[in-house]
mmCIF file of C-alpha atoms and ligand atoms in Angstrom:
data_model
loop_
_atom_site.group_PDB
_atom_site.id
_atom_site.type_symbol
_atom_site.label_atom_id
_atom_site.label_comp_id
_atom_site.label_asym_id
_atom_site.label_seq_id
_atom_site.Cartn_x
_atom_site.Cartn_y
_atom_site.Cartn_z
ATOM 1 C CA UNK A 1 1.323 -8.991 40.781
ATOM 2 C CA UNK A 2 -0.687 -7.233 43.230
ATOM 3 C CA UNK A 3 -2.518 -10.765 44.187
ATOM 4 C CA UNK A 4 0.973 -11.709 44.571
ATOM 5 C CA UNK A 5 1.960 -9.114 47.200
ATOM 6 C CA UNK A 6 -0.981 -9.711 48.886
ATOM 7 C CA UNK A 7 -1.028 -13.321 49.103
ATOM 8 C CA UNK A 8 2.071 -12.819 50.660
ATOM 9 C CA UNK A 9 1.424 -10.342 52.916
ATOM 10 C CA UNK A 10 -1.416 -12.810 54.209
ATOM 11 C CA UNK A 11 0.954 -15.655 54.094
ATOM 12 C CA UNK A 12 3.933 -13.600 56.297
ATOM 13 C CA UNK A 13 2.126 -11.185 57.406
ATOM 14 C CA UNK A 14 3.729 -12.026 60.992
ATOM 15 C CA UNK A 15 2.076 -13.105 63.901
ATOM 16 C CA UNK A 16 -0.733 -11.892 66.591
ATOM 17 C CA UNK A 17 -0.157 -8.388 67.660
ATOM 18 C CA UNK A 18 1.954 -6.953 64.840
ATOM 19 C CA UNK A 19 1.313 -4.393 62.296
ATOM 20 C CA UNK A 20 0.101 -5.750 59.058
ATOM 21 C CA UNK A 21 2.231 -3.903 57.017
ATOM 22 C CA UNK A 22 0.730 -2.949 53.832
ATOM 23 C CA UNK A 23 2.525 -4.420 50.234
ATOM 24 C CA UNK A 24 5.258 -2.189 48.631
ATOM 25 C CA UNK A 25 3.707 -0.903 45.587
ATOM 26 C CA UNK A 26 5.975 -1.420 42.670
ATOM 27 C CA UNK A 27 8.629 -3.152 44.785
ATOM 28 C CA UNK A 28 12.348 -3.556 43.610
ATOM 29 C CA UNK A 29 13.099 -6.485 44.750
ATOM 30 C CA UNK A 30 11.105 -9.189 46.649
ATOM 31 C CA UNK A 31 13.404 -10.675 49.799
ATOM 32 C CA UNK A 32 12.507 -13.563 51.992
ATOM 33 C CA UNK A 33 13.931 -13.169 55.152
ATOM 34 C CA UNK A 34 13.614 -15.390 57.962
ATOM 35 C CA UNK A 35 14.075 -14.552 61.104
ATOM 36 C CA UNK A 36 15.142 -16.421 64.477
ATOM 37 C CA UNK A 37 12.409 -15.367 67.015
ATOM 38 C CA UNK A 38 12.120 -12.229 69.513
ATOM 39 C CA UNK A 39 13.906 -13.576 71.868
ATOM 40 C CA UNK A 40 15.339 -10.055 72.719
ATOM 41 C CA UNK A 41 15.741 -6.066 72.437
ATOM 42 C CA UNK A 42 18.022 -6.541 69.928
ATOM 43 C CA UNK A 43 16.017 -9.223 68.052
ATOM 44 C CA UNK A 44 13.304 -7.107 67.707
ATOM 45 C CA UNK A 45 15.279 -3.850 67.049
ATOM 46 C CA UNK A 46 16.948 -5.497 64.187
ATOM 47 C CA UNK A 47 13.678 -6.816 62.677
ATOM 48 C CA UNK A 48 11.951 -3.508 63.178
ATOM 49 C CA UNK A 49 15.234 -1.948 61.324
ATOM 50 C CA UNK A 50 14.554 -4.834 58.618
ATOM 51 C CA UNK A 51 11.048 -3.816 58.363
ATOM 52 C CA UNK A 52 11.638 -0.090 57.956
ATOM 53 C CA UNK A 53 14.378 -0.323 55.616
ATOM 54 C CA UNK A 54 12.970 -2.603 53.116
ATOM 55 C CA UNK A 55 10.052 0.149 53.126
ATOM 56 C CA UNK A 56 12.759 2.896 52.296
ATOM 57 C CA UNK A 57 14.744 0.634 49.780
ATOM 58 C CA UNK A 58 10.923 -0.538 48.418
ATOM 59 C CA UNK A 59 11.864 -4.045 48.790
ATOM 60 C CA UNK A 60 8.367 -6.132 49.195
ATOM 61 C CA UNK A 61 9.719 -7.897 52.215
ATOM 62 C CA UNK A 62 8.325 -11.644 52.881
ATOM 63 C CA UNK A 63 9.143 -11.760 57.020
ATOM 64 C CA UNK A 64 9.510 -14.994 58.861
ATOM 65 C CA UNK A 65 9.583 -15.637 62.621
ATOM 66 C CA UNK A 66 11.039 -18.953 63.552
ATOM 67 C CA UNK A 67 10.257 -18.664 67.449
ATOM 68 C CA UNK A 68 13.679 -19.996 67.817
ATOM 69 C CA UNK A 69 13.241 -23.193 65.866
ATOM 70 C CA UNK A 70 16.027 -24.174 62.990
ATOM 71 C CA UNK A 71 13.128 -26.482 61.600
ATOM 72 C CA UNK A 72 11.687 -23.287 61.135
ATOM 73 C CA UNK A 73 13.641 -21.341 59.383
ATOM 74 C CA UNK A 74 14.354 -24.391 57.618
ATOM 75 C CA UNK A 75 10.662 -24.860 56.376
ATOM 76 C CA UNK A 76 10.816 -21.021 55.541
ATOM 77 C CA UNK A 77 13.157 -20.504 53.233
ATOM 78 C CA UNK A 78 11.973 -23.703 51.306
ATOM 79 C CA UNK A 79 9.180 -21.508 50.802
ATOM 80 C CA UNK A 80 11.006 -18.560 49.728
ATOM 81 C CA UNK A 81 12.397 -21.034 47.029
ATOM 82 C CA UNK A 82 8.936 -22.065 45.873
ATOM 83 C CA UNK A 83 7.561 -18.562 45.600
ATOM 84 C CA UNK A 84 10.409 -17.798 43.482
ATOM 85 C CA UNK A 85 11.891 -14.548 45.560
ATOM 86 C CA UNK A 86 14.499 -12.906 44.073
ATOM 87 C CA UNK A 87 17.201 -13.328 47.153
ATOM 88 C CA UNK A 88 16.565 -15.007 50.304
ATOM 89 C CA UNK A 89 18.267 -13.884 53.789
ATOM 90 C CA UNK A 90 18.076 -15.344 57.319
ATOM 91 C CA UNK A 91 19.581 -14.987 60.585
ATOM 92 C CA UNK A 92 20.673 -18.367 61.023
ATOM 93 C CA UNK A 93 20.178 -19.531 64.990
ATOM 94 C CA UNK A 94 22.617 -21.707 65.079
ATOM 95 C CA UNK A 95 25.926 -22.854 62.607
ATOM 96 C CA UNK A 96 25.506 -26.411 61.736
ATOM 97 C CA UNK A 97 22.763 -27.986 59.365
ATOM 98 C CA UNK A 98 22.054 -25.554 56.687
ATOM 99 C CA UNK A 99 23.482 -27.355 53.900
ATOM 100 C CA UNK A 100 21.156 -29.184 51.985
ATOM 101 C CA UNK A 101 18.253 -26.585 52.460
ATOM 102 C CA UNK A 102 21.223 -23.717 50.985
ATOM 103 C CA UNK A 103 22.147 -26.397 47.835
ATOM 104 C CA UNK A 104 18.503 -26.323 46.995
ATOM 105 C CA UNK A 105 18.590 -22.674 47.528
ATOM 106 C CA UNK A 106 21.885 -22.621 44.808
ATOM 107 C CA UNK A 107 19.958 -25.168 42.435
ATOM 108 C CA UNK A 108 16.882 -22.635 42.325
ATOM 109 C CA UNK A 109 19.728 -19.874 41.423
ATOM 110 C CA UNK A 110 18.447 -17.709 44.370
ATOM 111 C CA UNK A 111 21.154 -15.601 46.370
ATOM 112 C CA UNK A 112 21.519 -16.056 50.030
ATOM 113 C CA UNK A 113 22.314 -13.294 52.614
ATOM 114 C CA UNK A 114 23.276 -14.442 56.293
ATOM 115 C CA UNK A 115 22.120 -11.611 58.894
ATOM 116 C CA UNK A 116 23.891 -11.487 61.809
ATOM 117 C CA UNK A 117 25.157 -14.857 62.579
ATOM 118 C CA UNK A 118 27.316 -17.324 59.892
ATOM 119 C CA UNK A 119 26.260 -21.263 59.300
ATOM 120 C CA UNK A 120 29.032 -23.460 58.745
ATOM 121 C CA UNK A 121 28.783 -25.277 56.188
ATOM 122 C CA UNK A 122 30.906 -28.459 54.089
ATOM 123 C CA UNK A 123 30.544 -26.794 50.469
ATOM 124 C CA UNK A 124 31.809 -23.719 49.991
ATOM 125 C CA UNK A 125 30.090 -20.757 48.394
ATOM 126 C CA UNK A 126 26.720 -21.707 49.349
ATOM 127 C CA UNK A 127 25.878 -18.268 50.918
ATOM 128 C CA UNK A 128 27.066 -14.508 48.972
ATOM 129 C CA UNK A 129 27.909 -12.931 51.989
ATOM 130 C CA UNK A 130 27.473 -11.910 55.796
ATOM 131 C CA UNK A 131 26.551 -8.833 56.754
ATOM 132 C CA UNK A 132 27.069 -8.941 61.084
ATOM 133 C CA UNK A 133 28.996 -8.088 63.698
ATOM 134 C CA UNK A 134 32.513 -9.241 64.779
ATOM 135 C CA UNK A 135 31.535 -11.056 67.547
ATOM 136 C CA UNK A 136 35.107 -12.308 68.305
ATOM 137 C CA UNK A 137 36.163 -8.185 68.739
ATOM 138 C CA UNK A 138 33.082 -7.907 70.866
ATOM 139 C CA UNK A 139 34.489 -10.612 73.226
ATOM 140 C CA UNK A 140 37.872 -9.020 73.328
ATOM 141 C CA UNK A 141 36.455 -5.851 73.628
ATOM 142 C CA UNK A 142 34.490 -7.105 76.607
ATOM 143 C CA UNK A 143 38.081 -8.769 78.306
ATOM 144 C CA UNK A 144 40.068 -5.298 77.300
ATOM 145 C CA UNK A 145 37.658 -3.616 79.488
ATOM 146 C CA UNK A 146 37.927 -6.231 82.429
ATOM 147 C CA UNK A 147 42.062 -6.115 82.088
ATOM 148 C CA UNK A 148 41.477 -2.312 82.832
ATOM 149 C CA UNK A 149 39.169 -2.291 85.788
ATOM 150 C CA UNK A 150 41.304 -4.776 86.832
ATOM 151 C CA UNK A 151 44.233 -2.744 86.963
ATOM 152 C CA UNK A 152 42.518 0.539 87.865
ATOM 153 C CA UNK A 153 41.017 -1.619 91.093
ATOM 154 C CA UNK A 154 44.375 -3.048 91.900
ATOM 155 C CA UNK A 155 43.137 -6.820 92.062
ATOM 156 C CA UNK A 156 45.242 -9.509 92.245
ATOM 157 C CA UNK A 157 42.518 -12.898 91.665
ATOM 158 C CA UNK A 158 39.276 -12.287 89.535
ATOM 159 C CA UNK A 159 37.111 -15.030 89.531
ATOM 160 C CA UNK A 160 34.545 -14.687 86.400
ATOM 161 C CA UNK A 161 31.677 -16.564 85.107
ATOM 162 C CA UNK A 162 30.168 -16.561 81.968
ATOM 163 C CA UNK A 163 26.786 -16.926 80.863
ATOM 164 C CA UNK A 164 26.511 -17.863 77.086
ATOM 165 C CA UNK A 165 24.660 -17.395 74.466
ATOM 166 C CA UNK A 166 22.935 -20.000 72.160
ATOM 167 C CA UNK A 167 25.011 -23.165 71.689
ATOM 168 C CA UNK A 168 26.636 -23.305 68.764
ATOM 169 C CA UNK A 169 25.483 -19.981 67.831
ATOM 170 C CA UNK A 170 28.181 -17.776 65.783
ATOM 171 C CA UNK A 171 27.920 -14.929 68.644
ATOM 172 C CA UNK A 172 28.575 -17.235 71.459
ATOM 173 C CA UNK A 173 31.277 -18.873 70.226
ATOM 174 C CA UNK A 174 33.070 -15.709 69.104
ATOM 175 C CA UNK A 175 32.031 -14.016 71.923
ATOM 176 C CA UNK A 176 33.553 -16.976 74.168
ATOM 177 C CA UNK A 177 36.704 -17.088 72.096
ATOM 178 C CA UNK A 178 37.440 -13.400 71.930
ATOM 179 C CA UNK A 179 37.264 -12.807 75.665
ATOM 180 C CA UNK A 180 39.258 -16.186 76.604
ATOM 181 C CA UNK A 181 42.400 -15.436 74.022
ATOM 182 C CA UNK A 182 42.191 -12.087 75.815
ATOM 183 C CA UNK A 183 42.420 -12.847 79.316
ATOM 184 C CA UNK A 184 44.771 -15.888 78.544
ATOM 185 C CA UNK A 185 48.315 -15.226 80.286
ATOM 186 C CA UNK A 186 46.666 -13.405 82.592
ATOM 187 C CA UNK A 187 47.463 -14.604 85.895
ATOM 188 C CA UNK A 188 44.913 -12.955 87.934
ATOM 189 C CA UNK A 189 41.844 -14.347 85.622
ATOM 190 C CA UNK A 190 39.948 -17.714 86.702
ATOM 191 C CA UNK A 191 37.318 -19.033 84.816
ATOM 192 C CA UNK A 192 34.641 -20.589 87.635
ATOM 193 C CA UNK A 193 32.091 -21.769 85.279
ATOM 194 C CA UNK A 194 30.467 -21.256 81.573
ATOM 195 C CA UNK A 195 26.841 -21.874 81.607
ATOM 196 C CA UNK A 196 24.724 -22.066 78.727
ATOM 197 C CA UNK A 197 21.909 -19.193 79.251
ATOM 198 C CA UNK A 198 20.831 -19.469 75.556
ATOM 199 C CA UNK A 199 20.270 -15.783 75.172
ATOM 200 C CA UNK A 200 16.611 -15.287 77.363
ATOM 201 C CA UNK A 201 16.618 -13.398 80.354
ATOM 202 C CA UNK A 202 14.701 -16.330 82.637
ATOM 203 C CA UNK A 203 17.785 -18.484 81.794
ATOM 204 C CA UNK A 204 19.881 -15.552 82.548
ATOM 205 C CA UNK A 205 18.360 -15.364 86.332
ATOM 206 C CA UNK A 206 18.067 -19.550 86.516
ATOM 207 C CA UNK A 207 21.706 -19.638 85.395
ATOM 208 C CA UNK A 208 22.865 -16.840 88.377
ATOM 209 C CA UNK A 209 21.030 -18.686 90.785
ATOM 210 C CA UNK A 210 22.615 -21.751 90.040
ATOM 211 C CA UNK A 211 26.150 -20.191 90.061
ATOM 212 C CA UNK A 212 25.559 -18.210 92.933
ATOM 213 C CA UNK A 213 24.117 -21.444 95.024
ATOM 214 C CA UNK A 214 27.885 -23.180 93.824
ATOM 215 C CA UNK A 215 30.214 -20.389 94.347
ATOM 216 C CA UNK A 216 28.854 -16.847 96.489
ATOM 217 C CA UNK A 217 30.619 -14.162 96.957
ATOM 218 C CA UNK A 218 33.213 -16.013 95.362
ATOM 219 C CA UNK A 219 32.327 -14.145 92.008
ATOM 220 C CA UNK A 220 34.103 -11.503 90.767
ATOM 221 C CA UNK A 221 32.872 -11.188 87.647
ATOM 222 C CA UNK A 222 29.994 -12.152 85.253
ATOM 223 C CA UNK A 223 30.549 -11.871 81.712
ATOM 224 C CA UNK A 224 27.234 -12.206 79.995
ATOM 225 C CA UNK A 225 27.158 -12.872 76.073
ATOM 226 C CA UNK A 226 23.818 -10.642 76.208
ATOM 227 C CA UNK A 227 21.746 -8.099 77.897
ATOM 228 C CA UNK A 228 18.764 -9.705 78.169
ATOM 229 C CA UNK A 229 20.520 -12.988 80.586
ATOM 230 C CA UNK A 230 22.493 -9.819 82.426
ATOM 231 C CA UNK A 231 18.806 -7.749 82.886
ATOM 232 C CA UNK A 232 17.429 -11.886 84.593
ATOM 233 C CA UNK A 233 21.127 -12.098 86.561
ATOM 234 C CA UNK A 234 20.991 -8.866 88.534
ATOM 235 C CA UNK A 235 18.404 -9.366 90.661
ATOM 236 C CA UNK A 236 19.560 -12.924 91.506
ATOM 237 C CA UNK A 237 22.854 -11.110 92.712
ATOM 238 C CA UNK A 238 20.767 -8.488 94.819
ATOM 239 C CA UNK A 239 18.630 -11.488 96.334
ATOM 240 C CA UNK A 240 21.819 -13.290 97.108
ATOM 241 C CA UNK A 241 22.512 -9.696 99.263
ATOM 242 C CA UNK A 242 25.205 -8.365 97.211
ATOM 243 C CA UNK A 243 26.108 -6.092 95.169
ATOM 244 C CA UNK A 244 26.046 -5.656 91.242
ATOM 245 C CA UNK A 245 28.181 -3.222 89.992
ATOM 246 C CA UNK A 246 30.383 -3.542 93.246
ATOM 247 C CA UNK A 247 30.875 -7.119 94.642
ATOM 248 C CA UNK A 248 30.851 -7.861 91.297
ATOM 249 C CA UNK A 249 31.956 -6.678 87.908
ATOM 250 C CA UNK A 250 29.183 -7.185 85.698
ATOM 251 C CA UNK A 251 30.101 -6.709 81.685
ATOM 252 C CA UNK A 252 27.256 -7.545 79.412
ATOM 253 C CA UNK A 253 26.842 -7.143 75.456
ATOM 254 C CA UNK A 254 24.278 -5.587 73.091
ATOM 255 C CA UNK A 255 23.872 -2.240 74.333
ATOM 256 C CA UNK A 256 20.005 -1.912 74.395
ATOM 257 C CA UNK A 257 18.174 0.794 76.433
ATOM 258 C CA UNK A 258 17.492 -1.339 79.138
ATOM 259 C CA UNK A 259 21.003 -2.135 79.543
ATOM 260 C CA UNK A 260 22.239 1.630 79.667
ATOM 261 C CA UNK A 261 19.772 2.552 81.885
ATOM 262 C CA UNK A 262 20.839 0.149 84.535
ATOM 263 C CA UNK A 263 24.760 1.075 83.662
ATOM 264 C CA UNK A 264 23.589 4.390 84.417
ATOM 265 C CA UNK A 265 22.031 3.254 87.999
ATOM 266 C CA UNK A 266 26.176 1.219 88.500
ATOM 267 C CA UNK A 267 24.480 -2.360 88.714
ATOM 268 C CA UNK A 268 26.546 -2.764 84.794
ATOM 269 C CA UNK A 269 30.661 -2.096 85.025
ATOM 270 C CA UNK A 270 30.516 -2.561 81.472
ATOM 271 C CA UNK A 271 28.678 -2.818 77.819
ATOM 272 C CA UNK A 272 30.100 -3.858 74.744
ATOM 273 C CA UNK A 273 27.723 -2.326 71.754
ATOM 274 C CA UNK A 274 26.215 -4.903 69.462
ATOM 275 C CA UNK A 275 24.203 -2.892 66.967
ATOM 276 C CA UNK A 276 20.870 -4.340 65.401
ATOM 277 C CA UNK A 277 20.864 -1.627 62.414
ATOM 278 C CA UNK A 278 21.508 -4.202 59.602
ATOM 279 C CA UNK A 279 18.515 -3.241 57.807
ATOM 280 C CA UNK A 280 20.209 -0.599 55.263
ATOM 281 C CA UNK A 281 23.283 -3.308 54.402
ATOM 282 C CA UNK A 282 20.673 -5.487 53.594
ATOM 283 C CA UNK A 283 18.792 -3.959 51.029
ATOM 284 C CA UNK A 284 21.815 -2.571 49.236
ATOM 285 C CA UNK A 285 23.620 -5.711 49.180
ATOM 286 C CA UNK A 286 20.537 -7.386 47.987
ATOM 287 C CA UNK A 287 19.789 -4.873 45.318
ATOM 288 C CA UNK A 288 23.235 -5.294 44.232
ATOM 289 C CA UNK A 289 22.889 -9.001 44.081
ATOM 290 C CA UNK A 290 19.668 -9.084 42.180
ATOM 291 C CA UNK A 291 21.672 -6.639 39.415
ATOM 292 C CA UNK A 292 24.205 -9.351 39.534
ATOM 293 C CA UNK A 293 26.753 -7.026 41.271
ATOM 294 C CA UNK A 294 29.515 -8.388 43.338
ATOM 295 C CA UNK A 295 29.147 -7.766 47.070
ATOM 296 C CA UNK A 296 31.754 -7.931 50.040
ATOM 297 C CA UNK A 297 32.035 -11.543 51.517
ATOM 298 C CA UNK A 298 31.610 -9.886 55.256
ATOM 299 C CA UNK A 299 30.131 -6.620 56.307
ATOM 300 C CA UNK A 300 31.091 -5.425 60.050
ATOM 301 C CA UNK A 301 29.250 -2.729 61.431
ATOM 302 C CA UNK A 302 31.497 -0.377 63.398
ATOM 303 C CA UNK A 303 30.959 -0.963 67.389
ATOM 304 C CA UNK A 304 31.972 1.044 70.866
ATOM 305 C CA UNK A 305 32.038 0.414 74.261
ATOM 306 C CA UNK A 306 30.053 1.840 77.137
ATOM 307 C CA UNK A 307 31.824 1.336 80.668
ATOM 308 C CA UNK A 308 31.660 3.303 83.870
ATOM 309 C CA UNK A 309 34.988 5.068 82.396
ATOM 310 C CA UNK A 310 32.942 7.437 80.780
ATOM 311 C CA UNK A 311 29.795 9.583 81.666
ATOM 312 C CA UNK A 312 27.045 7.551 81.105
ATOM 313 C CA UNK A 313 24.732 10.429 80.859
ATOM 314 C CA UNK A 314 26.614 11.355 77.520
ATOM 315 C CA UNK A 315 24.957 8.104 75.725
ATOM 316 C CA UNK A 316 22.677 8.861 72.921
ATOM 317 C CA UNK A 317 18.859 7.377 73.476
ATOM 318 C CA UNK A 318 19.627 3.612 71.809
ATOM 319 C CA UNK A 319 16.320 3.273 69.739
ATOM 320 C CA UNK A 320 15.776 -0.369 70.815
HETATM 321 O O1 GYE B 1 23.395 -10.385 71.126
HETATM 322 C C1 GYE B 1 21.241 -11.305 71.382
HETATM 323 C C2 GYE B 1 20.324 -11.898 70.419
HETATM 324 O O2 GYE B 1 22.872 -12.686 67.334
HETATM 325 C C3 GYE B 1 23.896 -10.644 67.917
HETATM 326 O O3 GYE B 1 21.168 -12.544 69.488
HETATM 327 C C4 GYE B 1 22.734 -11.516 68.071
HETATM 328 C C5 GYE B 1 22.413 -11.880 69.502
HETATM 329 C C6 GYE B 1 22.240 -10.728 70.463
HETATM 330 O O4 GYE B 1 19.319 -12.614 70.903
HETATM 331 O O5 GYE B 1 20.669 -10.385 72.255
#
């Protein structure tokens, strides 16, 4: 058993520059979890959180990076399947094409979690749960807020872009679909554009620079499905000799430190919380699979807003 551990802390044990983390003596519950990349604060908040928790819970966790690659994640939790873990999770990157590698996980009789995004899939009751936030409230959240400052400010046109997460990811479709139902009826809302910033800041600045270059101070607003593509946008709107925070409302979503610190300085109107502290649902729900226990179909992790409607100064250090 202990070669086991071992051989899989070798085999996992993550990628140039992180901690080796030493095997859980006597573990639980052994949980192969693969995760999408770092492309993020959040990403690596929430695998940090993973990390930790599985230490608390003494789950021997078997930790995957798929530097943003469904192939992957793919390959990875076929080899969850062949060592035999006891449940598998994984943070699927994006919703389509998980079905054949999830029957052979249901043939093998190993449980599968889905952290933080869903997979779409044509059988059902491939997967035991999802344990994630509701990205479609984030997205209204996000419009609520935008509907307010709208009316607190008086205006009469708002002229918005949005810069998207991931295609085909569950967050940026939620995200999109949330904040459009929202704003719908609205008279004073125009969409100008939805560009595909796929969650990294450098596509975040590439994306502003290309909106700014086809519209200016035309833009009211940029709604950003994450802070990372918000952190690459602002500069591009200072360059461009305007204003963030100002000329234009800028809402993001995730609610990292990064983020609050520059809705402290007023270059962010607005950020929707997106929390990456899955790590404690995780372990229960997979202890509680492995003892054959039913679990809820869909977790939801309770989320607020930050906005320059309240002190900023009165937000708690965010840990990631
Ligand atoms: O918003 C983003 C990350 O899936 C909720 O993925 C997650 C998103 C998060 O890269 O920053």
């Amino acid at each position: 058993m202990i070669l086991f551990a071992l051989l899989i802390a070798v085999a996992c044990g993550c990628g140039k520059g992180e901690d080796k983390k030493e095997p859980v003596n006597d573990p639980k519950l052994l949980l192969g979890f693969s995760q999408i990349g770092a492309e993020s604060a959040w990403r690596i908040g929430n695998t940090r959180d993973i990390e930790e928790q599985a230490e608390n819970y003494r789950v021997s966790l078997m930790l995957e990076n798929a530097n943003q690659k469904q192939e992957n994640q793919i390959a990875a939790i076929r080899r969850f399947i062949a060592y035999k873990v006891d449940v598998i999770a994984f943070s699927p990157i994006v919703e389509d094409g998980w079905d054949n590698v999830l029957l052979e996980a249901q043939k093998a009789g190993i449980p599968v979690i889905l952290v933080d995004r869903d997979v779409s899939t044509e059988q059902e009751g491939l997967t035991a749960c999802v344990i994630g936030a509701d990205f479609y409230r984030e997205g209204v959240m996000a419009a609520e807020y935008l509907l307010r400052k709208a009316d607190a400010l008086g205006l009469e046109t708002l002229h918005i872009v949005e810069i998207t997460g991931t295609e085909n990811s569950t967050p940026m479709r939620q995200r999109q679909a949330g904040f459009m139902d929202t704003i719908a009826g609205d008279e004073r809302m125009t969409i100008l554009e939805s560009i595909d910033g796929d969650f990294l800041k450098s596509r975040g600045a590439e994306c502003m620079r290309s909106l700014l270059e086809s519209y200016g101070d035309e833009i009211d607003v940029v709604y950003s499905h994450n802070d990372e593509m918000t952190l690459g946008a602002i500069p591009e709107i200072e360059k461009a000799g305007l204003i963030p925070g100002k000329d234009m409302i800028i809402i993001s979503i995730d609610g990292g430190q990064k983020a609050i610190d520059v809705l402290k300085e007023g270059k962010i109107n607005c950020v929707v919380e997106c929390t990456p502290k899955l790590g404690k649902e995780l372990m229960e729900t997979a202890l509680k699979l492995k003892a054959g226990e039913a679990v809820e179909p869909v977790i939801h992790p309770t989320e607020q807003v930050f906005s320059d409607e309240q002190d900023p100064n009165g937000i708690a250090p965010r840990g990631y």
